[in-house]
Amino acid sequence: MTRRFFCQISIIFAMLFTLPILAPASAFAKNQIERAETHVNNMMLDLQGFLDEGSDNVEKRIEAVTYLLDSYFDLPLIARFSAGAYWRKATPVERQTYSDIMREVMIGTVVRNFDQLSGLEYSPVKSTAKGEKLVLVGGTFTDQAKTREPVAINWRVTTPADGDARVMDIEIENISMLVTQKNENIAIIRKNEGNFSALIDAMRSKISQ
């Protein structure tokens, strides 16, 4: 970790019970938390590396953002969840089309706002295991120039036993970005008589914005 980008990590674990039968569960939760924190810390280091390069080349920015999203986020899971119950009603072609367009929209959004990430310092706060496959990794973004208020952030990280850790959601000031997007998507589909293609058209229109 770089001194410039990270403050000293302080992790607060839940109190461990003394009953032997609970020891394996506690060890499992600790392993989950360590995997999730490592995943987020590596992502922040990569992000800081791209910001330090300071390139105004749009193609390089697109390449950097694409790498970050593909490497650290669970895009297939995000696509499924963001469509709600309508995902099951969509055809395989519609699902793939929506997933591809959503990924393109996410990349474009981050690329356009990439400069806003400069000058922010990330400080880990607290991580909590949520069940057997999810960890909430808490942190704070602070503007080094002190022109913006600190922002609390939670990364929802999946930690499957048979797969790599991946970010599935971001909570900013306790507001879930994924749930917000899901609600917007469902509203679009319902407004168009349950047609999943309407969501695809709406997402496609964002690419040119």
CSV table of C-alpha atoms in Angstrom, one decimal:
chain,number,residue,atom,x,y,z
A,1,MET,CA,0.0,0.0,0.0
A,2,THR,CA,1.3,3.5,-0.7
A,3,ARG,CA,1.5,6.0,2.1
A,4,ARG,CA,-0.1,8.6,-0.1
A,5,PHE,CA,-3.2,6.6,-0.9
A,6,PHE,CA,-3.8,4.5,2.2
A,7,CYS,CA,-4.1,5.4,5.9
A,8,GLN,CA,-3.1,2.8,8.4
A,9,ILE,CA,-5.7,-0.1,8.2
A,10,SER,CA,-7.7,-0.6,11.4
A,11,ILE,CA,-10.0,-3.6,11.2
A,12,ILE,CA,-12.6,-4.2,14.0
A,13,PHE,CA,-13.6,-7.8,14.3
A,14,ALA,CA,-16.7,-9.1,16.1
A,15,MET,CA,-16.0,-10.6,19.6
A,16,LEU,CA,-15.3,-14.3,19.4
A,17,PHE,CA,-17.3,-16.7,21.5
A,18,THR,CA,-15.4,-19.2,23.6
A,19,LEU,CA,-17.5,-22.2,22.7
A,20,PRO,CA,-15.4,-24.6,20.6
A,21,ILE,CA,-18.2,-25.3,18.2
A,22,LEU,CA,-18.2,-21.7,17.1
A,23,ALA,CA,-14.5,-21.5,16.4
A,24,PRO,CA,-14.6,-22.8,12.8
A,25,ALA,CA,-17.3,-20.4,11.9
A,26,SER,CA,-15.3,-17.5,13.3
A,27,ALA,CA,-12.2,-18.6,11.4
A,28,PHE,CA,-14.3,-18.9,8.2
A,29,ALA,CA,-15.6,-15.3,8.6
A,30,LYS,CA,-12.1,-14.0,9.2
A,31,ASN,CA,-10.9,-15.6,6.0
A,32,GLN,CA,-13.9,-14.1,4.2
A,33,ILE,CA,-13.1,-10.6,5.5
A,34,GLU,CA,-9.4,-10.9,4.6
A,35,ARG,CA,-10.2,-12.0,1.0
A,36,ALA,CA,-12.6,-9.2,0.5
A,37,GLU,CA,-10.3,-6.5,2.0
A,38,THR,CA,-7.4,-7.7,-0.1
A,39,HIS,CA,-9.6,-7.5,-3.2
A,40,VAL,CA,-10.7,-4.0,-2.5
A,41,ASN,CA,-7.2,-2.9,-1.5
A,42,ASN,CA,-5.7,-4.3,-4.7
A,43,MET,CA,-8.5,-2.5,-6.7
A,44,MET,CA,-7.6,0.8,-5.0
A,45,LEU,CA,-3.9,0.4,-5.7
A,46,ASP,CA,-4.6,-0.3,-9.4
A,47,LEU,CA,-7.0,2.7,-9.5
A,48,GLN,CA,-4.4,5.0,-7.9
A,49,GLY,CA,-1.8,3.7,-10.4
A,50,PHE,CA,-4.0,4.7,-13.3
A,51,LEU,CA,-4.7,8.1,-11.7
A,52,ASP,CA,-1.0,8.8,-11.1
A,53,GLU,CA,-0.3,8.3,-14.8
A,54,GLY,CA,-2.6,11.3,-15.4
A,55,SER,CA,-3.1,10.5,-19.1
A,56,ASP,CA,-5.6,12.6,-21.1
A,57,ASN,CA,-5.7,9.9,-23.8
A,58,VAL,CA,-9.3,8.7,-23.9
A,59,GLU,CA,-8.3,5.3,-25.3
A,60,LYS,CA,-6.0,4.7,-22.3
A,61,ARG,CA,-8.7,5.7,-19.9
A,62,ILE,CA,-11.1,3.3,-21.5
A,63,GLU,CA,-8.6,0.6,-21.3
A,64,ALA,CA,-7.9,1.3,-17.6
A,65,VAL,CA,-11.6,1.5,-16.6
A,66,THR,CA,-12.4,-1.7,-18.6
A,67,TYR,CA,-9.6,-3.5,-16.8
A,68,LEU,CA,-10.9,-2.4,-13.4
A,69,LEU,CA,-14.5,-3.3,-14.0
A,70,ASP,CA,-13.7,-6.7,-15.6
A,71,SER,CA,-11.1,-7.6,-13.0
A,72,TYR,CA,-12.8,-6.5,-9.8
A,73,PHE,CA,-16.6,-6.4,-10.4
A,74,ASP,CA,-19.1,-9.2,-10.8
A,75,LEU,CA,-20.7,-7.8,-14.0
A,76,PRO,CA,-22.8,-10.9,-14.8
A,77,LEU,CA,-24.3,-10.8,-11.3
A,78,ILE,CA,-24.9,-7.1,-11.4
A,79,ALA,CA,-26.7,-7.5,-14.7
A,80,ARG,CA,-29.0,-10.2,-13.3
A,81,PHE,CA,-29.8,-8.4,-10.1
A,82,SER,CA,-30.4,-5.0,-11.7
A,83,ALA,CA,-33.1,-6.5,-13.9
A,84,GLY,CA,-35.0,-8.0,-11.0
A,85,ALA,CA,-37.6,-10.7,-11.6
A,86,TYR,CA,-37.8,-9.6,-15.3
A,87,TRP,CA,-34.4,-11.3,-15.8
A,88,ARG,CA,-36.1,-14.7,-15.7
A,89,LYS,CA,-38.6,-13.6,-18.3
A,90,ALA,CA,-36.0,-12.3,-20.8
A,91,THR,CA,-34.8,-14.4,-23.6
A,92,PRO,CA,-31.1,-15.6,-23.7
A,93,VAL,CA,-30.4,-13.1,-26.5
A,94,GLU,CA,-32.0,-10.2,-24.5
A,95,ARG,CA,-30.0,-11.1,-21.4
A,96,GLN,CA,-26.7,-11.1,-23.3
A,97,THR,CA,-27.6,-7.9,-25.1
A,98,TYR,CA,-28.5,-6.2,-21.9
A,99,SER,CA,-25.4,-7.4,-20.1
A,100,ASP,CA,-23.2,-6.1,-23.0
A,101,ILE,CA,-24.8,-2.7,-23.2
A,102,MET,CA,-24.9,-2.3,-19.4
A,103,ARG,CA,-21.1,-3.0,-19.3
A,104,GLU,CA,-20.5,-0.4,-22.0
A,105,VAL,CA,-22.6,2.1,-20.1
A,106,MET,CA,-20.7,1.6,-16.9
A,107,ILE,CA,-17.4,1.9,-18.6
A,108,GLY,CA,-18.5,5.1,-20.4
A,109,THR,CA,-19.8,6.6,-17.1
A,110,VAL,CA,-16.6,6.0,-15.2
A,111,VAL,CA,-14.4,7.3,-18.1
A,112,ARG,CA,-16.4,10.6,-18.3
A,113,ASN,CA,-16.0,11.1,-14.5
A,114,PHE,CA,-12.5,9.8,-14.2
A,115,ASP,CA,-11.0,13.2,-13.3
A,116,GLN,CA,-13.3,13.5,-10.3
A,117,LEU,CA,-11.4,10.6,-8.7
A,118,SER,CA,-8.2,12.5,-8.6
A,119,GLY,CA,-7.2,13.9,-5.2
A,120,LEU,CA,-9.3,11.5,-3.3
A,121,GLU,CA,-7.6,9.4,-0.5
A,122,TYR,CA,-9.2,6.1,0.4
A,123,SER,CA,-9.1,4.9,4.0
A,124,PRO,CA,-10.4,1.5,5.0
A,125,VAL,CA,-12.7,1.5,8.1
A,126,LYS,CA,-14.5,-1.7,9.0
A,127,SER,CA,-15.4,-5.0,7.3
A,128,THR,CA,-18.3,-7.3,8.3
A,129,ALA,CA,-19.1,-10.8,7.0
A,130,LYS,CA,-22.7,-11.1,5.8
A,131,GLY,CA,-23.5,-14.7,5.7
A,132,GLU,CA,-21.2,-17.2,4.0
A,133,LYS,CA,-20.7,-15.5,0.6
A,134,LEU,CA,-20.7,-11.8,1.2
A,135,VAL,CA,-18.6,-9.2,3.0
A,136,LEU,CA,-19.3,-5.5,3.5
A,137,VAL,CA,-16.0,-3.7,3.2
A,138,GLY,CA,-16.3,-0.2,4.7
A,139,GLY,CA,-14.2,2.8,3.8
A,140,THR,CA,-14.0,6.6,3.4
A,141,PHE,CA,-13.0,8.8,0.5
A,142,THR,CA,-11.4,12.1,1.6
A,143,ASP,CA,-10.5,15.0,-0.6
A,144,GLN,CA,-6.9,15.9,0.0
A,145,ALA,CA,-7.6,19.5,-1.1
A,146,LYS,CA,-10.5,19.7,1.4
A,147,THR,CA,-12.9,21.1,-1.2
A,148,ARG,CA,-15.3,18.2,-0.9
A,149,GLU,CA,-16.8,16.6,2.2
A,150,PRO,CA,-15.6,13.0,3.1
A,151,VAL,CA,-17.8,10.3,1.6
A,152,ALA,CA,-18.6,7.0,3.4
A,153,ILE,CA,-18.5,4.0,1.1
A,154,ASN,CA,-19.3,0.3,1.5
A,155,TRP,CA,-18.2,-2.3,-1.0
A,156,ARG,CA,-20.4,-5.4,-1.2
A,157,VAL,CA,-18.0,-8.1,-2.1
A,158,THR,CA,-18.9,-11.7,-2.9
A,159,THR,CA,-16.6,-14.3,-1.5
A,160,PRO,CA,-17.6,-17.7,-2.9
A,161,ALA,CA,-15.6,-20.7,-1.6
A,162,ASP,CA,-15.0,-21.9,-5.2
A,163,GLY,CA,-14.3,-18.6,-6.9
A,164,ASP,CA,-12.6,-15.2,-6.7
A,165,ALA,CA,-13.9,-12.3,-4.7
A,166,ARG,CA,-15.8,-9.7,-6.7
A,167,VAL,CA,-17.6,-6.4,-6.0
A,168,MET,CA,-21.3,-6.7,-6.6
A,169,ASP,CA,-22.5,-3.4,-5.3
A,170,ILE,CA,-21.4,0.0,-4.0
A,171,GLU,CA,-23.1,1.8,-1.2
A,172,ILE,CA,-22.5,5.6,-1.0
A,173,GLU,CA,-23.7,7.2,2.3
A,174,ASN,CA,-25.7,4.0,2.8
A,175,ILE,CA,-27.5,4.2,-0.5
A,176,SER,CA,-27.1,1.1,-2.7
A,177,MET,CA,-26.2,2.0,-6.3
A,178,LEU,CA,-27.3,-1.5,-7.4
A,179,VAL,CA,-30.7,-1.3,-5.7
A,180,THR,CA,-31.2,2.2,-7.1
A,181,GLN,CA,-30.4,1.0,-10.6
A,182,LYS,CA,-32.7,-2.0,-10.2
A,183,ASN,CA,-35.6,0.2,-9.1
A,184,GLU,CA,-35.1,2.4,-12.2
A,185,ASN,CA,-34.9,-0.6,-14.5
A,186,ILE,CA,-38.1,-2.2,-13.1
A,187,ALA,CA,-39.9,1.1,-13.5
A,188,ILE,CA,-38.9,1.3,-17.2
A,189,ILE,CA,-40.0,-2.3,-17.9
A,190,ARG,CA,-43.3,-1.8,-16.1
A,191,LYS,CA,-44.0,1.4,-17.9
A,192,ASN,CA,-43.6,-0.5,-21.2
A,193,GLU,CA,-46.0,-3.3,-20.4
A,194,GLY,CA,-43.3,-5.7,-19.1
A,195,ASN,CA,-41.2,-5.6,-22.3
A,196,PHE,CA,-37.6,-6.3,-21.4
A,197,SER,CA,-36.6,-4.9,-24.8
A,198,ALA,CA,-37.6,-1.4,-23.5
A,199,LEU,CA,-34.9,-1.6,-20.8
A,200,ILE,CA,-32.4,-2.5,-23.5
A,201,ASP,CA,-33.4,0.5,-25.6
A,202,ALA,CA,-33.2,2.8,-22.5
A,203,MET,CA,-29.7,1.6,-21.7
A,204,ARG,CA,-28.6,1.9,-25.3
A,205,SER,CA,-29.7,5.5,-25.3
A,206,LYS,CA,-27.3,6.2,-22.4
A,207,ILE,CA,-24.3,5.2,-24.5
A,208,SER,CA,-24.6,8.4,-26.6
A,209,GLN,CA,-25.0,10.7,-23.7
